[in-house]
Short mmCIF file of C-alpha atoms and ligand atoms in Angstrom, two decimals:
data_model
loop_
_atom_site.label_atom_id
_atom_site.label_comp_id
_atom_site.label_asym_id
_atom_site.label_seq_id
_atom_site.Cartn_x
_atom_site.Cartn_y
_atom_site.Cartn_z
CA MET A 4 -18.19 -19.39 -9.65
CA ALA A 5 -20.15 -16.11 -8.26
CA ASN A 6 -21.07 -17.99 -5.46
CA SER A 7 -17.11 -19.24 -4.68
CA TYR A 8 -15.98 -16.11 -3.50
CA ASN A 9 -17.05 -13.67 -0.90
CA SER A 10 -19.64 -11.62 -1.79
CA ILE A 11 -19.30 -11.68 -5.78
CA TYR A 12 -21.46 -10.74 -7.87
CA LEU A 13 -21.10 -11.58 -11.84
CA ASN A 14 -22.74 -11.81 -15.71
CA ASN A 15 -20.79 -12.57 -18.56
CA LEU A 16 -19.29 -9.20 -19.05
CA SER A 17 -17.59 -8.55 -15.50
CA ALA A 18 -14.33 -9.52 -16.15
CA PHE A 19 -14.13 -7.47 -19.19
CA CYS A 20 -16.07 -4.89 -17.30
CA ALA A 21 -12.97 -5.02 -14.28
CA ARG A 22 -10.72 -5.00 -16.81
CA LEU A 23 -12.14 -1.69 -17.57
CA SER A 24 -11.82 0.12 -14.60
CA CYS A 25 -7.91 -1.18 -13.47
CA GLY A 26 -7.31 0.21 -16.79
CA SER A 27 -8.85 3.49 -16.89
CA LEU A 28 -7.10 4.46 -13.56
CA ILE A 29 -4.18 3.67 -14.79
CA GLU A 30 -4.77 5.38 -17.79
CA LEU A 31 -4.87 8.93 -15.46
CA CYS A 32 -1.88 7.32 -13.49
CA LYS A 33 -0.49 7.68 -16.96
CA ALA A 34 -1.44 11.30 -17.70
CA VAL A 35 -0.29 12.34 -14.22
CA ALA A 36 2.97 11.44 -13.70
CA LEU A 37 3.35 12.32 -17.54
CA GLY A 38 2.27 16.32 -16.30
CA GLN A 39 -0.89 16.40 -18.59
CA VAL A 40 -3.34 17.54 -16.05
CA LEU A 41 -2.33 17.96 -12.56
CA ASN A 42 -4.94 15.19 -10.43
CA GLY A 43 -8.05 13.98 -10.80
CA VAL A 44 -10.55 11.85 -10.17
CA ALA A 45 -11.11 8.28 -11.73
CA ILE A 46 -15.59 7.11 -11.36
CA ILE A 47 -14.54 3.48 -11.94
CA ARG A 48 -16.72 0.71 -10.93
CA PRO A 49 -16.30 -2.46 -10.38
CA PRO A 50 -13.96 -1.19 -7.06
CA GLY A 51 -10.69 -2.75 -5.86
CA HIS A 52 -10.11 -2.45 -2.47
CA HIS A 53 -11.21 -5.68 -1.23
CA ALA A 54 -9.34 -8.04 -3.96
CA GLU A 55 -6.75 -9.75 -2.48
CA PRO A 56 -3.72 -9.98 -4.79
CA ASP A 57 -5.06 -14.32 -5.64
CA GLU A 58 -8.91 -13.75 -4.96
CA ALA A 59 -11.74 -11.36 -5.66
CA GLY A 60 -13.86 -10.81 -2.94
CA GLY A 61 -16.63 -7.16 -2.27
CA PHE A 62 -17.32 -6.41 -5.10
CA CYS A 63 -14.19 -6.05 -5.88
CA LEU A 64 -12.63 -8.89 -9.06
CA TYR A 65 -9.16 -6.90 -9.53
CA ASN A 66 -7.50 -4.54 -7.33
CA ASN A 67 -7.72 -1.14 -8.72
CA VAL A 68 -5.45 0.89 -6.59
CA ALA A 69 -2.74 -1.37 -5.93
CA ILE A 70 -2.85 -2.56 -9.36
CA ALA A 71 -1.86 1.27 -10.10
CA ALA A 72 0.24 2.42 -7.62
CA ARG A 73 3.00 -0.63 -9.12
CA TYR A 74 2.08 1.28 -12.69
CA LEU A 75 3.65 4.38 -10.63
CA GLN A 76 6.38 2.98 -9.59
CA LYS A 77 7.87 0.82 -12.94
CA ALA A 78 6.56 2.74 -15.75
CA HIS A 79 6.85 5.97 -13.73
CA GLY A 80 10.01 5.55 -11.11
CA LEU A 81 7.61 7.43 -8.99
CA GLN A 82 8.45 5.36 -6.32
CA LYS A 83 7.09 6.39 -2.94
CA ILE A 84 3.99 5.81 -2.69
CA PHE A 85 1.34 7.08 -0.37
CA ILE A 86 -2.56 5.48 -0.06
CA LEU A 87 -5.12 6.66 1.57
CA ASP A 88 -8.40 4.53 1.92
CA TRP A 89 -11.14 6.11 3.68
CA ASP A 90 -13.90 3.61 2.19
CA VAL A 91 -15.36 2.85 5.26
CA HIS A 92 -14.94 -1.02 4.83
CA HIS A 93 -11.10 -1.90 6.15
CA GLY A 94 -8.99 -2.45 2.46
CA ASN A 95 -8.12 -6.00 3.15
CA GLY A 96 -6.31 -6.17 -0.35
CA THR A 97 -4.37 -3.78 -0.49
CA GLN A 98 -2.73 -3.80 2.66
CA THR A 99 -1.92 -7.76 2.15
CA ALA A 100 -0.29 -5.97 -1.37
CA PHE A 101 2.35 -4.18 0.62
CA TYR A 102 2.50 -5.59 3.49
CA ASP A 103 6.03 -5.57 3.71
CA ASP A 104 7.41 -3.09 0.86
CA PRO A 105 8.47 0.10 2.90
CA ASN A 106 8.16 2.30 -0.53
CA VAL A 107 4.64 2.08 -0.17
CA VAL A 108 2.08 3.42 3.04
CA TYR A 109 -0.98 2.17 3.03
CA CYS A 110 -3.27 3.99 5.29
CA SER A 111 -7.51 2.63 5.90
CA ILE A 112 -9.86 4.71 8.16
CA HIS A 113 -11.96 2.29 8.66
CA ARG A 114 -15.81 1.62 10.12
CA PHE A 115 -14.14 -2.35 12.67
CA ASP A 116 -17.11 -2.88 15.59
CA HIS A 117 -14.05 -5.05 17.10
CA GLY A 118 -13.67 -7.21 14.09
CA ALA A 119 -17.31 -7.66 13.97
CA PHE A 120 -17.44 -4.96 10.90
CA TYR A 121 -17.45 -6.01 7.00
CA PRO A 122 -14.34 -7.61 5.78
CA GLY A 123 -14.09 -8.98 9.74
CA ASP A 124 -11.01 -9.84 9.84
CA PRO A 125 -9.95 -8.59 13.48
CA VAL A 126 -6.30 -9.29 12.55
CA ALA A 127 -5.67 -7.44 9.59
CA ALA A 128 -7.92 -5.04 10.45
CA ALA A 129 -7.02 -3.56 13.59
CA HIS A 130 -5.05 -0.79 14.88
CA THR A 131 -1.89 -2.51 15.33
CA ALA A 132 -1.99 -4.60 12.27
CA ILE A 133 1.57 -1.87 10.89
CA GLY A 134 2.72 -3.96 8.57
CA GLU A 135 5.54 -6.99 8.54
CA GLY A 136 9.57 -7.09 7.83
CA ALA A 137 10.91 -4.53 5.47
CA GLY A 138 7.61 -2.09 5.64
CA ARG A 139 6.58 -2.34 9.62
CA GLY A 140 5.44 0.93 10.55
CA ARG A 141 3.77 1.41 6.61
CA THR A 142 0.56 0.17 7.52
CA ILE A 143 -1.52 2.15 9.26
CA ASN A 144 -5.26 1.26 10.23
CA ILE A 145 -7.37 3.86 11.91
CA PRO A 146 -9.89 1.62 13.04
CA TRP A 147 -13.15 2.74 14.37
CA ASN A 148 -15.03 0.36 17.13
CA SER A 149 -19.27 2.25 16.35
CA SER A 150 -20.95 3.95 13.85
CA GLY A 151 -21.89 7.41 14.09
CA MET A 152 -18.51 8.52 12.82
CA GLY A 153 -18.23 11.82 11.07
CA ASP A 154 -16.44 14.84 10.31
CA SER A 155 -14.70 16.17 13.78
CA GLU A 156 -13.16 12.22 13.93
CA TYR A 157 -12.33 12.18 10.55
CA ILE A 158 -10.27 15.57 10.61
CA TYR A 159 -9.24 14.81 14.25
CA ALA A 160 -7.54 11.56 12.49
CA PHE A 161 -5.79 14.27 9.68
CA ASP A 162 -4.85 16.55 12.32
CA LYS A 163 -3.48 13.81 14.21
CA VAL A 164 -2.00 10.96 12.31
CA ILE A 165 -2.27 11.25 8.86
CA MET A 166 -0.65 14.38 7.71
CA PRO A 167 1.95 13.97 10.36
CA ILE A 168 3.03 10.20 8.57
CA LEU A 169 1.98 12.20 5.39
CA TYR A 170 5.55 14.98 5.53
CA GLU A 171 7.59 12.69 6.83
CA PHE A 172 6.80 10.08 4.39
CA ALA A 173 7.04 12.95 1.85
CA PRO A 174 5.55 10.80 -0.92
CA ASP A 175 5.70 11.38 -4.76
CA PHE A 176 2.10 10.55 -5.31
CA VAL A 177 -1.11 9.97 -3.31
CA LEU A 178 -4.16 7.24 -4.21
CA VAL A 179 -6.95 7.51 -2.43
CA SER A 180 -8.96 4.93 -2.15
CA ALA A 181 -12.97 6.79 -2.38
CA GLY A 182 -15.12 5.06 -0.77
CA PHE A 183 -18.61 7.01 -0.33
CA ASP A 184 -19.87 4.29 2.49
CA ALA A 185 -18.86 6.89 5.05
CA ALA A 186 -20.92 9.15 4.36
CA LYS A 187 -24.55 10.71 5.00
CA GLY A 188 -27.09 9.28 4.50
CA ASP A 189 -25.19 5.76 3.46
CA HIS A 190 -27.17 3.05 4.95
CA ILE A 191 -24.55 0.53 4.92
CA GLY A 192 -21.10 2.91 6.71
CA GLN A 193 -23.78 4.39 8.82
CA MET A 194 -21.24 7.49 9.25
CA LEU A 195 -22.25 11.31 9.41
CA VAL A 196 -18.95 12.62 6.88
CA THR A 197 -19.99 16.37 4.52
CA PRO A 198 -19.26 17.21 1.89
CA ALA A 199 -17.36 19.89 3.55
CA ALA A 200 -15.76 17.14 5.48
CA TYR A 201 -14.13 15.48 2.58
CA GLY A 202 -13.77 18.41 -0.09
CA HIS A 203 -11.27 19.91 3.67
CA MET A 204 -9.63 16.06 3.33
CA THR A 205 -9.33 16.16 -0.17
CA HIS A 206 -7.67 19.42 0.51
CA MET A 207 -5.19 18.09 3.13
CA LEU A 208 -4.24 15.15 0.43
CA LYS A 209 -3.17 17.40 -2.45
CA SER A 210 -0.72 19.60 -1.05
CA LEU A 211 1.56 17.01 -0.96
CA ALA A 212 3.83 15.21 -3.49
CA GLY A 213 3.30 18.19 -5.33
CA GLY A 214 -0.18 18.12 -6.16
CA LYS A 215 -0.13 14.61 -7.26
CA ILE A 216 -2.81 12.90 -6.00
CA ILE A 217 -5.83 10.42 -7.50
CA LEU A 218 -8.84 9.71 -5.61
CA ALA A 219 -10.36 6.39 -7.36
CA LEU A 220 -13.88 5.13 -6.41
CA GLU A 221 -14.34 2.21 -3.92
CA GLY A 222 -17.78 1.82 -2.46
CA GLY A 223 -20.83 4.12 -1.81
CA TYR A 224 -24.34 2.83 -1.95
CA ASN A 225 -25.72 5.31 -1.56
CA LEU A 226 -26.36 7.36 -4.83
CA ASP A 227 -26.76 10.69 -3.73
CA SER A 228 -23.96 10.62 -1.13
CA ILE A 229 -21.79 9.28 -3.60
CA ALA A 230 -22.60 12.39 -6.13
CA VAL A 231 -22.60 15.37 -3.08
CA SER A 232 -19.12 13.59 -1.35
CA GLY A 233 -17.76 12.96 -4.56
CA LEU A 234 -17.62 16.69 -6.37
CA ALA A 235 -16.52 18.31 -3.49
CA CYS A 236 -13.51 16.70 -3.80
CA ALA A 237 -13.30 17.26 -7.21
CA LYS A 238 -14.11 21.26 -6.36
CA ALA A 239 -11.02 21.10 -3.67
CA LEU A 240 -9.24 19.37 -6.76
CA LEU A 241 -9.77 22.71 -8.86
CA ASN A 242 -9.30 25.05 -6.00
CA ASP A 243 -12.99 25.46 -5.75
CA PRO A 244 -13.57 27.59 -2.27
CA ILE A 245 -14.55 24.11 0.56
CA GLU A 246 -17.26 24.31 1.90
CA PRO A 247 -17.05 25.71 6.15
CA LEU A 248 -17.14 23.08 8.22
CA GLY A 249 -18.62 23.03 11.62
CA SER A 250 -16.84 23.60 15.01
CA ILE A 251 -14.20 20.60 15.29
CA VAL A 252 -15.40 18.78 19.05
CA PRO A 253 -13.90 14.86 18.25
CA ASN A 254 -15.77 12.21 20.28
CA ALA A 255 -14.51 10.11 22.78
CA LEU A 256 -14.40 7.00 21.36
CA CYS A 257 -12.24 8.42 18.57
CA VAL A 258 -9.62 10.16 20.59
CA GLN A 259 -9.24 6.53 22.56
CA THR A 260 -8.81 5.55 19.00
CA ILE A 261 -6.97 8.48 17.53
CA HIS A 262 -4.34 7.62 20.35
CA GLU A 263 -3.83 3.56 20.16
CA VAL A 264 -2.80 4.41 17.26
CA ILE A 265 -0.46 6.60 17.97
CA GLU A 266 0.66 4.39 20.95
CA VAL A 267 1.19 1.50 18.55
CA GLN A 268 2.78 3.98 15.11
CA SER A 269 4.85 6.12 16.85
CA ARG A 270 7.65 3.27 17.07
CA TYR A 271 8.14 4.09 12.96
CA TRP A 272 7.11 7.36 12.78
CA LYS A 273 9.67 10.31 14.86
CA SER A 274 6.76 12.58 13.75
CA LEU A 275 3.92 11.06 15.96
CA PRO A 276 3.65 11.90 19.94
CA GLN A 277 6.36 9.59 21.05
CA VAL A 278 4.25 7.70 23.45
CA TYR A 279 5.75 3.73 23.04
CA THR A 280 7.34 2.74 25.67
CA ASP A 281 8.02 -0.77 25.24
CA PRO A 282 11.33 -1.58 24.71
CA ILE A 283 11.19 -5.56 24.62
CA GLU A 284 11.05 -5.02 20.54
CA GLU A 285 13.27 -2.39 19.58
CA PRO A 286 15.50 0.29 22.02
CA VAL A 287 14.14 3.22 22.59
CA VAL A 288 16.52 5.77 23.17
CA GLY A 289 16.20 9.02 24.70
CA ARG A 290 12.65 8.24 26.06
CA HIS A 291 11.91 7.54 29.80
CA VAL A 292 12.28 4.23 29.67
CA VAL A 293 13.55 2.26 32.39
CA GLY A 294 14.71 -0.67 32.82
CA MET A 295 13.32 -3.63 34.95
CA ASN A 296 16.80 -4.67 35.90
CA LYS A 297 17.32 -0.27 37.06
CA MET A 298 14.46 -0.70 39.10
CA MET A 299 15.38 -3.49 41.23
CA GLU A 300 18.87 -2.46 41.98
CA ALA A 301 17.21 0.27 42.74
CA TYR A 302 15.02 -1.21 45.21
CA ARG A 303 17.23 -4.02 46.45
CA LYS A 304 20.03 -0.48 47.51
CA SER A 305 17.34 0.56 49.57
CA TYR A 306 16.26 -2.64 51.17
CA LEU A 307 19.61 -3.76 52.65
CA LYS A 308 19.95 -0.12 53.53
CA GLU A 309 17.33 0.55 55.03
CA ARG A 310 16.46 -3.38 57.12
CA TYR A 311 20.55 -4.50 57.19
CA ASP A 312 21.25 -0.37 57.26
CA MET A 313 24.31 -2.34 54.92
CA ILE A 314 26.12 -0.03 51.88
CA PRO A 315 27.11 -1.02 48.22
CA MET A 316 30.75 -0.62 47.69
CA ALA A 317 32.19 -0.89 44.07
CA LYS A 318 34.68 -4.35 43.44
CA LEU A 319 37.94 -3.43 42.63
CA GLU A 320 38.65 -5.24 39.97
CA SER A 321 38.91 -2.62 37.24
CA GLU A 322 37.34 -5.08 34.32
CA THR A 323 34.19 -5.84 36.09
CA GLY A 324 33.86 -2.06 36.13
CA PRO A 325 31.11 0.17 38.25
CA ALA A 326 29.09 -2.36 37.40
CA PHE A 327 29.21 -4.23 40.83
CA LEU A 328 28.42 -1.62 42.67
CA ASP A 329 24.97 -2.68 43.63
CA ASN A 330 25.88 -6.69 44.09
CA VAL A 331 28.13 -6.19 46.59
CA HIS A 332 26.94 -4.32 50.17
CA CYS A 333 28.66 -4.32 52.70
CA THR A 334 27.57 -3.01 57.09
ZN1 ZN B 416 -16.87 0.11 1.43
#
């Protein structure tokens, strides 16, 4: 049975463990939603973010975080959920679950390598996968095309994309798919995020939603890295001092990726720099966009004037109006 899935390993207790993992997160959500605790960390396995609504995959049986989000909506009326997935892999299952949902923002920051990195979907994990229908702009993918991304790159992504969107969305609850396989020392992720940066990211996220935030463990394959990174997150949640970061200077590949993400997402988020300039799908109001017809009009007007000394003349029928101004020329 396990062999019929992609990267699934089972024993006779796996199904029970998966329910325990998912149920633990639901219980924690309940405690935070009811105000019994301020926030929390769910140290659970198996992880969940690769589990599709109808198929297990990537060590994941049930999609813990996706189920928790629906639980918060249905049982506690917390409608607007922000899910940040900083596991080094793209959370394909979570993305699928909310792809057309305007009330759940799913933001994944992951290693992509142009589609070569697991789960290896060059379309679904790209920055151009943005949701569909009412959910357009509610899926945000920040795909790194290289290993070696570290504190500077992750903090830069927070500063330029994640936090502006978070403030604009104003969620009722923040869930983090907190894999630690982007941590320094993880041989699968091969990224360089330090505990200090995990602490800072947690600190930034917990400023939203009245502090209602839960971190749920996903991947992570170096036990020491998981331990020190998770500890830094827990300390940030407890308001302990956060270790200082070094100087934040993102590398060129990161700056390019973030620019591409902003280019696509600025159509949907007013708080991002408005760099989107393709007016095909939606009218673009108040931006410096010139239609091709206007350009052609201007060119023809200047061409006819210079070559034949013709000037544009308004046609006088009032119902046609000045739209004909450039269409009738006379010497
Ligand atoms: Zn992972």
